[in-house]
């Protein structure tokens, strides 16, 4: 078979070549065989040429008669073997068609096999986007894409790793200590003021924050906390409860010295109509980021009166400052020490880590805290480079339809994109539509310049290329369904083809226990992101990104870098797409990320879950 794309010509007749050379040498030793080929022809042709040869000069007579005899013999041979020649040409044509078919078939197979890591259930919706004329790959920065591709190709030949595989050295000075024992322990009060019930809304990460805020609130009000429950959401559609995600007994044992915890209300309170007695408190009753005084004045009186209060929703309803130091410490102890995933999640998380790295690696504190007894085995003494990469980068790519529709930004998808996003807004965000009717319109370019537009997959890839991550870097993608599917991901995978997800790393049977449980699936993403060698986010406001980065700060030992692009600064850089040189793009992208990696103590009002570098959570060594 010939190679794909190579020009094909009829195969030479081997028998004819041998016969031709023998006969021509008899008539004209040393003659050019091309002359013989020019004289070959049909019945009329060869008679005409014999007549012409007779008219030539005498010194060429011998040559002419010899040529005529040869042509005549060739014509007789042709008539004798005409059926064989027709059969040979038919056979060659069949082989040619079969060859073309097989080349196409192998190309199709190779295309599928070369990108199994790109296609996951998260990327569906654009699975055939490359071949679909209606959904061609979407690019906003073609020139920069070409520059990035060339730069990555050059880097493959060099041994220079990116500097962003490591954190600044100052990060290693901070150690976990939220579980330290106090020399003077106040202990629990003799009598509780009542019971606090919490029904947390949102997904996995919102619920995690609500649990730890509830622990702090129970301590503030001197109350007994009933193990929090999770509300069923029409968005998340997950019936999972606390014990389906976290180890209940472990949680109670870790927190028992600071807070009274029970799994359920006592029997004499179960029959109460909580709403009827006025003890139901919704998010409408408590402001966001409420201060301790709000609970002491509004909730504590109800608790003392009825013996029980039920906080419904409890989404971000306890601020970070001002708050007593002991309550901040409780939040840290809850988040970083008490909440352990159940064994089935730990086991699947361990499989993810093994398969991304492709061989067992050293056991780190991050791994131990997240997968427990399912730690990967001892590291191999001898590194086998053929078995796969030892490092990987996890990327939380926020580009879901609800997020980008709400942003009101334009993402280069043309009229089709505008119609789809407007229809989604009208269906899912009626309040937003109503607000837009009474507000001054703001252009997409203004929104982007203000840093309000979610990063596209293309922009995320350009940032990674600017930071020096090589084309062969293995990248774990944590996200919900990417809007636009492969038509959007094409720009990313053209620069970084080694893209994997939990759906491509785990078998269908291994994923089966988590199907239809979005919070449990999100827990797998949490593990893969938190244990990654590098974690990159595209939206610093995301709760997953916030909790993962905090977990890496707390347990990473200064060796778990997190990359946080500044969307406003990146928009300014990308606005020069048509003129900026690649070296300049690299310099500015690196400065942007380096500034986000500064080792700072938690600022006033900042999330202690995201920035645990503070005396209540971590201890600084000299």
Tab-separated table of C-alpha atoms in Angstrom, residues 141-550:
chain	number	residue	atom	x	y	z
A	141	UNK	CA	-6.848	34.586	18.829
A	142	UNK	CA	-5.610	32.739	15.729
A	143	UNK	CA	-2.348	34.671	15.509
A	144	UNK	CA	-1.423	34.011	19.138
A	145	UNK	CA	-2.425	30.378	18.710
A	146	UNK	CA	0.075	30.020	15.872
A	147	UNK	CA	2.813	31.726	17.902
A	148	UNK	CA	2.069	29.471	20.877
A	149	UNK	CA	2.189	26.364	18.701
A	150	UNK	CA	5.605	27.339	17.321
A	151	UNK	CA	6.935	28.172	20.782
A	152	UNK	CA	5.754	24.853	22.212
A	153	UNK	CA	7.349	22.965	19.315
A	154	UNK	CA	10.693	24.629	20.064
A	155	UNK	CA	10.410	23.871	23.789
A	156	UNK	CA	9.973	20.156	23.089
A	157	UNK	CA	13.601	20.065	21.951
A	158	UNK	CA	14.838	21.714	25.142
A	159	UNK	CA	15.185	20.331	28.652
A	160	UNK	CA	14.039	23.521	30.359
A	161	UNK	CA	11.038	22.846	32.642
A	162	UNK	CA	8.537	25.562	33.510
A	163	UNK	CA	9.314	27.456	36.711
A	164	UNK	CA	5.685	27.108	37.776
A	165	UNK	CA	5.964	23.480	38.904
A	166	UNK	CA	7.146	24.873	42.259
A	167	UNK	CA	5.888	27.465	44.750
A	168	UNK	CA	7.956	30.383	46.082
A	169	UNK	CA	10.231	29.094	48.870
A	170	UNK	CA	8.461	31.187	51.534
A	171	UNK	CA	5.378	28.978	51.182
A	172	UNK	CA	7.224	26.102	52.871
A	173	UNK	CA	7.535	28.111	56.103
A	174	UNK	CA	3.849	27.548	56.935
A	175	UNK	CA	2.724	24.262	58.519
A	176	UNK	CA	-0.748	22.862	59.369
A	177	UNK	CA	-1.724	23.230	63.026
A	178	UNK	CA	-5.499	23.785	63.285
A	179	UNK	CA	-5.751	20.501	65.215
A	180	UNK	CA	-3.157	21.441	67.824
A	181	UNK	CA	-4.112	20.934	71.462
A	182	UNK	CA	-4.436	24.066	73.512
A	183	UNK	CA	-2.534	24.201	76.807
A	184	UNK	CA	-5.530	25.806	78.502
A	185	UNK	CA	-8.606	24.072	77.252
A	186	UNK	CA	-11.897	25.744	78.009
A	187	UNK	CA	-13.927	22.598	77.305
A	188	UNK	CA	-17.613	22.420	76.529
A	189	UNK	CA	-20.192	24.164	78.759
A	190	UNK	CA	-22.224	21.943	81.051
A	191	UNK	CA	-25.554	22.821	79.457
A	192	UNK	CA	-26.510	23.369	75.809
A	193	UNK	CA	-28.841	26.199	74.784
A	194	UNK	CA	-30.657	23.932	72.330
A	195	UNK	CA	-30.315	22.239	68.991
A	196	UNK	CA	-29.289	23.715	65.636
A	197	UNK	CA	-30.430	21.983	62.479
A	198	UNK	CA	-28.894	22.975	59.137
A	199	UNK	CA	-30.197	22.037	55.681
A	200	UNK	CA	-27.477	23.211	53.305
A	201	UNK	CA	-28.145	24.111	49.689
A	202	UNK	CA	-25.882	24.100	46.645
A	203	UNK	CA	-23.386	21.504	45.491
A	204	UNK	CA	-20.541	19.690	47.196
A	205	UNK	CA	-18.375	22.734	47.864
A	206	UNK	CA	-21.146	25.067	49.034
A	207	UNK	CA	-22.309	22.329	51.389
A	208	UNK	CA	-18.793	21.834	52.738
A	209	UNK	CA	-18.574	25.516	53.645
A	210	UNK	CA	-22.029	25.377	55.249
A	211	UNK	CA	-20.995	22.419	57.445
A	212	UNK	CA	-17.950	24.217	58.845
A	213	UNK	CA	-19.845	27.485	59.282
A	214	UNK	CA	-22.495	25.529	61.205
A	215	UNK	CA	-19.808	24.132	63.523
A	216	UNK	CA	-18.591	27.658	64.270
A	217	UNK	CA	-22.156	28.898	64.780
A	218	UNK	CA	-22.995	26.066	67.196
A	219	UNK	CA	-19.983	27.000	69.266
A	220	UNK	CA	-20.921	30.707	69.169
A	221	UNK	CA	-24.475	30.001	70.401
A	222	UNK	CA	-23.431	27.230	72.789
A	223	UNK	CA	-25.747	24.836	70.951
A	224	UNK	CA	-25.757	21.188	69.977
A	225	UNK	CA	-25.347	20.698	66.244
A	226	UNK	CA	-27.435	18.042	64.519
A	227	UNK	CA	-25.429	16.461	61.701
A	228	UNK	CA	-26.201	18.753	58.732
A	229	UNK	CA	-28.482	17.612	55.938
A	230	UNK	CA	-28.293	18.533	52.256
A	231	UNK	CA	-31.214	19.983	50.320
A	232	UNK	CA	-32.199	18.382	47.040
A	233	UNK	CA	-31.618	20.820	44.190
A	234	UNK	CA	-33.320	20.842	40.797
A	235	UNK	CA	-29.990	22.056	39.427
A	236	UNK	CA	-27.709	19.432	40.992
A	237	UNK	CA	-30.335	16.645	41.145
A	238	UNK	CA	-28.351	14.773	43.779
A	239	UNK	CA	-30.069	13.041	46.732
A	240	UNK	CA	-26.757	12.432	48.548
A	241	UNK	CA	-26.670	13.130	52.281
A	242	UNK	CA	-23.780	13.723	54.694
A	243	UNK	CA	-23.008	10.014	55.191
A	244	UNK	CA	-22.923	9.369	51.431
A	245	UNK	CA	-19.979	11.749	51.028
A	246	UNK	CA	-18.234	12.130	54.409
A	247	UNK	CA	-17.375	9.702	57.191
A	248	UNK	CA	-19.887	10.517	59.947
A	249	UNK	CA	-18.181	8.795	62.886
A	250	UNK	CA	-14.814	10.287	62.018
A	251	UNK	CA	-16.328	13.767	61.808
A	252	UNK	CA	-18.031	13.458	65.200
A	253	UNK	CA	-14.893	12.082	66.870
A	254	UNK	CA	-12.639	14.862	65.580
A	255	UNK	CA	-14.987	17.674	66.624
A	256	UNK	CA	-16.414	16.203	69.852
A	257	UNK	CA	-14.048	18.100	72.167
A	258	UNK	CA	-15.120	21.487	70.801
A	259	UNK	CA	-18.771	21.083	69.796
A	260	UNK	CA	-21.669	18.878	70.857
A	261	UNK	CA	-22.724	16.797	67.857
A	262	UNK	CA	-25.655	14.397	67.405
A	263	UNK	CA	-26.935	12.559	64.367
A	264	UNK	CA	-30.586	13.386	64.965
A	265	UNK	CA	-32.947	15.417	67.122
A	266	UNK	CA	-34.115	13.853	70.392
A	267	UNK	CA	-37.550	12.234	70.139
A	268	UNK	CA	-39.396	14.964	72.082
A	269	UNK	CA	-38.416	17.579	69.471
A	270	UNK	CA	-39.024	15.526	66.334
A	271	UNK	CA	-42.784	16.038	66.490
A	272	UNK	CA	-42.544	19.831	66.613
A	273	UNK	CA	-43.674	21.901	63.641
A	274	UNK	CA	-40.517	23.975	63.368
A	275	UNK	CA	-42.067	26.528	61.025
A	276	UNK	CA	-45.203	26.892	63.098
A	277	UNK	CA	-43.264	27.740	66.265
A	278	UNK	CA	-41.186	30.329	64.396
A	279	UNK	CA	-37.881	28.484	64.515
A	280	UNK	CA	-37.436	28.132	60.747
A	281	UNK	CA	-34.771	30.603	59.566
A	282	UNK	CA	-34.229	30.992	55.830
A	283	UNK	CA	-31.545	32.832	53.883
A	284	UNK	CA	-34.000	35.716	53.537
A	285	UNK	CA	-33.889	36.194	57.325
A	286	UNK	CA	-30.098	36.401	57.594
A	287	UNK	CA	-27.903	38.624	55.438
A	288	UNK	CA	-24.945	37.257	53.527
A	289	UNK	CA	-21.661	37.269	55.420
A	290	UNK	CA	-23.581	37.914	58.651
A	291	UNK	CA	-21.652	38.933	61.750
A	292	UNK	CA	-21.814	37.131	65.115
A	293	UNK	CA	-24.024	39.907	66.527
A	294	UNK	CA	-26.690	39.090	63.898
A	295	UNK	CA	-27.009	35.557	65.270
A	296	UNK	CA	-26.820	36.626	68.886
A	297	UNK	CA	-29.710	39.045	68.439
A	298	UNK	CA	-31.931	37.142	65.952
A	299	UNK	CA	-31.278	33.428	66.418
A	300	UNK	CA	-30.217	32.954	70.027
A	301	UNK	CA	-33.551	34.207	71.477
A	302	UNK	CA	-35.488	31.705	69.335
A	303	UNK	CA	-33.104	28.944	70.345
A	304	UNK	CA	-33.580	29.688	74.052
A	305	UNK	CA	-37.351	29.967	73.619
A	306	UNK	CA	-38.044	26.851	71.539
A	307	UNK	CA	-34.996	24.695	72.183
A	308	UNK	CA	-34.389	24.252	68.439
A	309	UNK	CA	-33.816	26.326	65.292
A	310	UNK	CA	-33.638	25.149	61.702
A	311	UNK	CA	-31.395	27.072	59.285
A	312	UNK	CA	-32.684	26.441	55.774
A	313	UNK	CA	-30.195	27.108	52.962
A	314	UNK	CA	-27.404	28.608	55.051
A	315	UNK	CA	-25.438	29.653	51.988
A	316	UNK	CA	-22.533	31.936	52.931
A	317	UNK	CA	-24.459	33.185	55.938
A	318	UNK	CA	-21.503	33.617	58.298
A	319	UNK	CA	-18.831	36.211	57.546
A	320	UNK	CA	-15.120	35.754	58.151
A	321	UNK	CA	-14.426	38.904	60.127
A	322	UNK	CA	-14.850	40.029	62.768
A	323	UNK	CA	-14.995	36.598	64.356
A	324	UNK	CA	-13.365	35.307	67.558
A	325	UNK	CA	-10.126	33.436	67.001
A	326	UNK	CA	-11.470	30.205	68.531
A	327	UNK	CA	-14.301	30.119	65.963
A	328	UNK	CA	-11.871	30.627	63.075
A	329	UNK	CA	-9.841	27.741	64.402
A	330	UNK	CA	-12.960	25.548	64.516
A	331	UNK	CA	-13.670	26.336	60.881
A	332	UNK	CA	-10.151	25.269	59.935
A	333	UNK	CA	-10.247	22.110	62.006
A	334	UNK	CA	-13.570	21.151	60.460
A	335	UNK	CA	-12.539	21.786	56.853
A	336	UNK	CA	-8.983	20.476	56.900
A	337	UNK	CA	-9.196	17.672	59.475
A	338	UNK	CA	-12.736	16.497	60.233
A	339	UNK	CA	-14.269	16.101	56.775
A	340	UNK	CA	-12.974	12.855	55.249
A	341	UNK	CA	-14.513	11.344	52.141
A	342	UNK	CA	-16.138	7.929	52.487
A	343	UNK	CA	-14.008	4.924	51.423
A	344	UNK	CA	-15.652	4.407	48.020
A	345	UNK	CA	-14.800	8.005	47.029
A	346	UNK	CA	-11.268	7.678	48.423
A	347	UNK	CA	-10.692	4.460	46.486
A	348	UNK	CA	-11.895	5.931	43.184
A	349	UNK	CA	-9.826	9.056	43.864
A	350	UNK	CA	-6.750	6.909	44.410
A	351	UNK	CA	-7.359	5.208	41.053
A	352	UNK	CA	-7.514	8.593	39.357
A	353	UNK	CA	-4.167	9.631	40.836
A	354	UNK	CA	-2.502	6.333	39.858
A	355	UNK	CA	-3.755	6.472	36.289
A	356	UNK	CA	-2.881	10.088	35.664
A	357	UNK	CA	0.663	9.604	36.924
A	358	UNK	CA	0.794	6.114	35.368
A	359	UNK	CA	2.914	4.720	38.156
A	360	UNK	CA	3.030	4.910	41.933
A	361	UNK	CA	4.661	7.986	43.387
A	362	UNK	CA	5.880	9.132	46.757
A	363	UNK	CA	3.175	9.410	49.407
A	364	UNK	CA	2.568	13.046	50.241
A	365	UNK	CA	0.541	14.592	53.037
A	366	UNK	CA	-2.030	15.769	50.486
A	367	UNK	CA	-2.550	12.218	49.226
A	368	UNK	CA	-2.851	10.826	52.747
A	369	UNK	CA	-5.473	13.361	53.799
A	370	UNK	CA	-7.617	12.826	50.723
A	371	UNK	CA	-7.441	9.104	49.958
A	372	UNK	CA	-6.563	7.694	53.392
A	373	UNK	CA	-5.722	3.998	53.379
A	374	UNK	CA	-6.028	3.876	49.592
A	375	UNK	CA	-2.672	5.581	49.144
A	376	UNK	CA	-0.684	4.583	46.056
A	377	UNK	CA	1.987	1.968	46.815
A	378	UNK	CA	5.607	2.713	47.541
A	379	UNK	CA	7.426	4.527	44.738
A	380	UNK	CA	9.421	2.485	42.306
A	381	UNK	CA	13.149	2.510	43.004
A	382	UNK	CA	13.898	2.765	39.346
A	383	UNK	CA	12.080	5.320	37.258
A	384	UNK	CA	10.650	3.843	34.092
A	385	UNK	CA	10.196	6.727	31.713
A	386	UNK	CA	8.222	4.564	29.286
A	387	UNK	CA	5.455	4.052	31.812
A	388	UNK	CA	4.290	7.638	31.678
A	389	UNK	CA	4.566	11.050	33.267
A	390	UNK	CA	5.327	11.622	36.911
A	391	UNK	CA	3.695	15.044	37.031
A	392	UNK	CA	0.359	16.439	35.959
A	393	UNK	CA	-1.496	19.719	35.990
A	394	UNK	CA	-5.160	19.940	37.017
A	395	UNK	CA	-7.306	22.612	35.417
A	396	UNK	CA	-10.687	23.752	36.709
A	397	UNK	CA	-12.176	25.180	33.525
A	398	UNK	CA	-15.358	27.160	34.194
A	399	UNK	CA	-17.074	27.445	30.826
A	400	UNK	CA	-20.550	26.083	31.451
A	401	UNK	CA	-23.539	27.521	29.580
A	402	UNK	CA	-25.179	28.988	32.694
A	403	UNK	CA	-22.011	30.849	33.680
A	404	UNK	CA	-21.242	32.320	30.270
A	405	UNK	CA	-24.890	33.164	29.574
A	406	UNK	CA	-25.119	35.107	32.838
A	407	UNK	CA	-21.867	36.968	32.103
A	408	UNK	CA	-23.404	38.725	29.027
A	409	UNK	CA	-20.022	38.440	27.269
A	410	UNK	CA	-19.329	37.589	23.638
A	411	UNK	CA	-17.092	34.560	23.043
A	412	UNK	CA	-16.549	34.723	19.290
A	413	UNK	CA	-19.179	32.169	18.312
A	414	UNK	CA	-21.124	34.502	16.030
A	415	UNK	CA	-24.881	34.885	15.693
A	416	UNK	CA	-25.568	31.256	16.582
A	417	UNK	CA	-23.878	31.696	19.958
A	418	UNK	CA	-25.724	34.958	20.630
A	419	UNK	CA	-29.112	33.357	19.906
A	420	UNK	CA	-28.370	30.327	22.102
A	421	UNK	CA	-27.166	32.350	25.087
A	422	UNK	CA	-30.044	34.826	24.844
A	423	UNK	CA	-32.530	31.957	24.755
A	424	UNK	CA	-30.858	30.407	27.801
A	425	UNK	CA	-31.016	33.711	29.698
A	426	UNK	CA	-34.705	34.128	28.933
A	427	UNK	CA	-35.406	30.580	30.101
A	428	UNK	CA	-33.216	30.435	33.222
A	429	UNK	CA	-32.557	34.028	34.325
A	430	UNK	CA	-35.832	35.969	34.055
A	431	UNK	CA	-34.754	38.382	36.814
A	432	UNK	CA	-31.579	39.183	34.877
A	433	UNK	CA	-33.621	39.875	31.733
A	434	UNK	CA	-35.929	42.178	33.699
A	435	UNK	CA	-32.980	44.032	35.231
A	436	UNK	CA	-31.374	44.523	31.833
A	437	UNK	CA	-34.519	46.258	30.591
A	438	UNK	CA	-34.045	49.011	33.161
A	439	UNK	CA	-30.271	49.400	33.121
A	440	UNK	CA	-27.763	51.017	30.804
A	441	UNK	CA	-26.370	48.449	28.363
A	442	UNK	CA	-22.684	47.604	28.608
A	443	UNK	CA	-20.734	46.174	25.713
A	444	UNK	CA	-19.011	42.815	25.751
A	445	UNK	CA	-15.624	44.456	25.207
A	446	UNK	CA	-16.178	46.649	28.289
A	447	UNK	CA	-17.147	43.616	30.357
A	448	UNK	CA	-14.000	41.801	29.200
A	449	UNK	CA	-11.780	44.781	29.988
A	450	UNK	CA	-13.273	44.850	33.493
A	451	UNK	CA	-12.330	41.195	33.989
A	452	UNK	CA	-15.942	39.969	34.126
A	453	UNK	CA	-15.811	37.441	31.300
A	454	UNK	CA	-15.069	33.763	32.011
A	455	UNK	CA	-11.899	32.507	30.366
A	456	UNK	CA	-12.440	30.419	27.253
A	457	UNK	CA	-10.570	27.109	26.764
A	458	UNK	CA	-8.474	28.904	24.131
A	459	UNK	CA	-7.452	31.632	26.595
A	460	UNK	CA	-6.631	29.043	29.263
A	461	UNK	CA	-4.342	27.195	26.840
A	462	UNK	CA	-2.569	30.400	25.828
A	463	UNK	CA	-1.854	31.214	29.480
A	464	UNK	CA	-0.376	27.745	30.083
A	465	UNK	CA	1.762	28.079	26.947
A	466	UNK	CA	2.920	31.510	28.086
A	467	UNK	CA	3.990	30.013	31.421
A	468	UNK	CA	6.210	27.505	29.649
A	469	UNK	CA	4.272	24.268	30.183
A	470	UNK	CA	5.307	21.893	27.425
A	471	UNK	CA	2.974	20.435	24.830
A	472	UNK	CA	3.344	16.951	26.340
A	473	UNK	CA	2.092	18.064	29.787
A	474	UNK	CA	-0.649	15.810	31.118
A	475	UNK	CA	-3.681	17.871	32.089
A	476	UNK	CA	-6.613	16.709	34.196
A	477	UNK	CA	-9.744	18.647	33.279
A	478	UNK	CA	-12.233	19.272	36.087
A	479	UNK	CA	-15.412	20.898	34.892
A	480	UNK	CA	-19.022	20.462	34.097
A	481	UNK	CA	-20.171	20.314	30.500
A	482	UNK	CA	-18.077	22.686	28.372
A	483	UNK	CA	-20.263	24.975	26.288
A	484	UNK	CA	-19.625	24.294	22.603
A	485	UNK	CA	-17.978	20.918	23.230
A	486	UNK	CA	-15.080	20.055	20.955
A	487	UNK	CA	-15.626	23.124	18.783
A	488	UNK	CA	-14.459	25.084	21.825
A	489	UNK	CA	-11.894	22.577	23.064
A	490	UNK	CA	-10.147	22.315	19.690
A	491	UNK	CA	-8.011	25.393	20.391
A	492	UNK	CA	-6.976	23.863	23.702
A	493	UNK	CA	-6.223	20.337	22.524
A	494	UNK	CA	-4.306	21.576	19.479
A	495	UNK	CA	-1.766	22.976	21.973
A	496	UNK	CA	-2.197	20.402	24.759
A	497	UNK	CA	-3.433	17.060	23.417
A	498	UNK	CA	-2.818	15.040	26.620
A	499	UNK	CA	-6.120	15.977	28.225
A	500	UNK	CA	-7.858	13.539	30.583
A	501	UNK	CA	-10.989	13.524	32.743
A	502	UNK	CA	-12.443	11.178	35.328
A	503	UNK	CA	-14.623	9.737	32.570
A	504	UNK	CA	-11.608	8.782	30.438
A	505	UNK	CA	-9.495	7.502	33.349
A	506	UNK	CA	-12.098	5.341	35.065
A	507	UNK	CA	-14.003	2.489	33.458
A	508	UNK	CA	-17.817	2.610	33.182
A	509	UNK	CA	-18.105	0.024	35.962
A	510	UNK	CA	-15.796	2.079	38.218
A	511	UNK	CA	-17.884	5.190	37.590
A	512	UNK	CA	-21.223	3.392	37.958
A	513	UNK	CA	-21.555	3.900	41.768
A	514	UNK	CA	-21.320	7.676	41.242
A	515	UNK	CA	-23.718	8.054	38.322
A	516	UNK	CA	-26.574	10.482	39.070
A	517	UNK	CA	-24.700	11.738	42.160
A	518	UNK	CA	-23.146	15.012	41.057
A	519	UNK	CA	-21.698	15.847	44.478
A	520	UNK	CA	-19.897	12.514	44.666
A	521	UNK	CA	-18.529	13.023	41.149
A	522	UNK	CA	-17.411	16.508	42.221
A	523	UNK	CA	-15.557	14.880	45.134
A	524	UNK	CA	-13.460	12.919	42.611
A	525	UNK	CA	-12.577	16.182	40.855
A	526	UNK	CA	-11.693	17.678	44.250
A	527	UNK	CA	-9.225	14.848	44.941
A	528	UNK	CA	-7.629	14.957	41.476
A	529	UNK	CA	-7.226	18.751	41.635
A	530	UNK	CA	-5.973	18.943	45.217
A	531	UNK	CA	-3.299	16.256	44.712
A	532	UNK	CA	-2.077	17.611	41.347
A	533	UNK	CA	1.492	18.862	41.002
A	534	UNK	CA	0.034	22.153	39.739
A	535	UNK	CA	-3.532	23.395	40.019
A	536	UNK	CA	-4.777	26.052	37.598
A	537	UNK	CA	-8.121	27.828	37.793
A	538	UNK	CA	-9.922	30.064	35.335
A	539	UNK	CA	-12.323	31.627	37.849
A	540	UNK	CA	-11.042	32.574	41.289
A	541	UNK	CA	-14.621	33.047	42.508
A	542	UNK	CA	-15.437	29.379	42.051
A	543	UNK	CA	-16.081	27.527	45.308
A	544	UNK	CA	-14.228	24.408	44.093
A	545	UNK	CA	-11.188	26.447	43.087
A	546	UNK	CA	-11.294	28.295	46.391
A	547	UNK	CA	-11.465	25.150	48.545
A	548	UNK	CA	-8.911	23.217	46.486
A	549	UNK	CA	-6.372	26.045	46.564
A	550	UNK	CA	-6.828	26.371	50.342
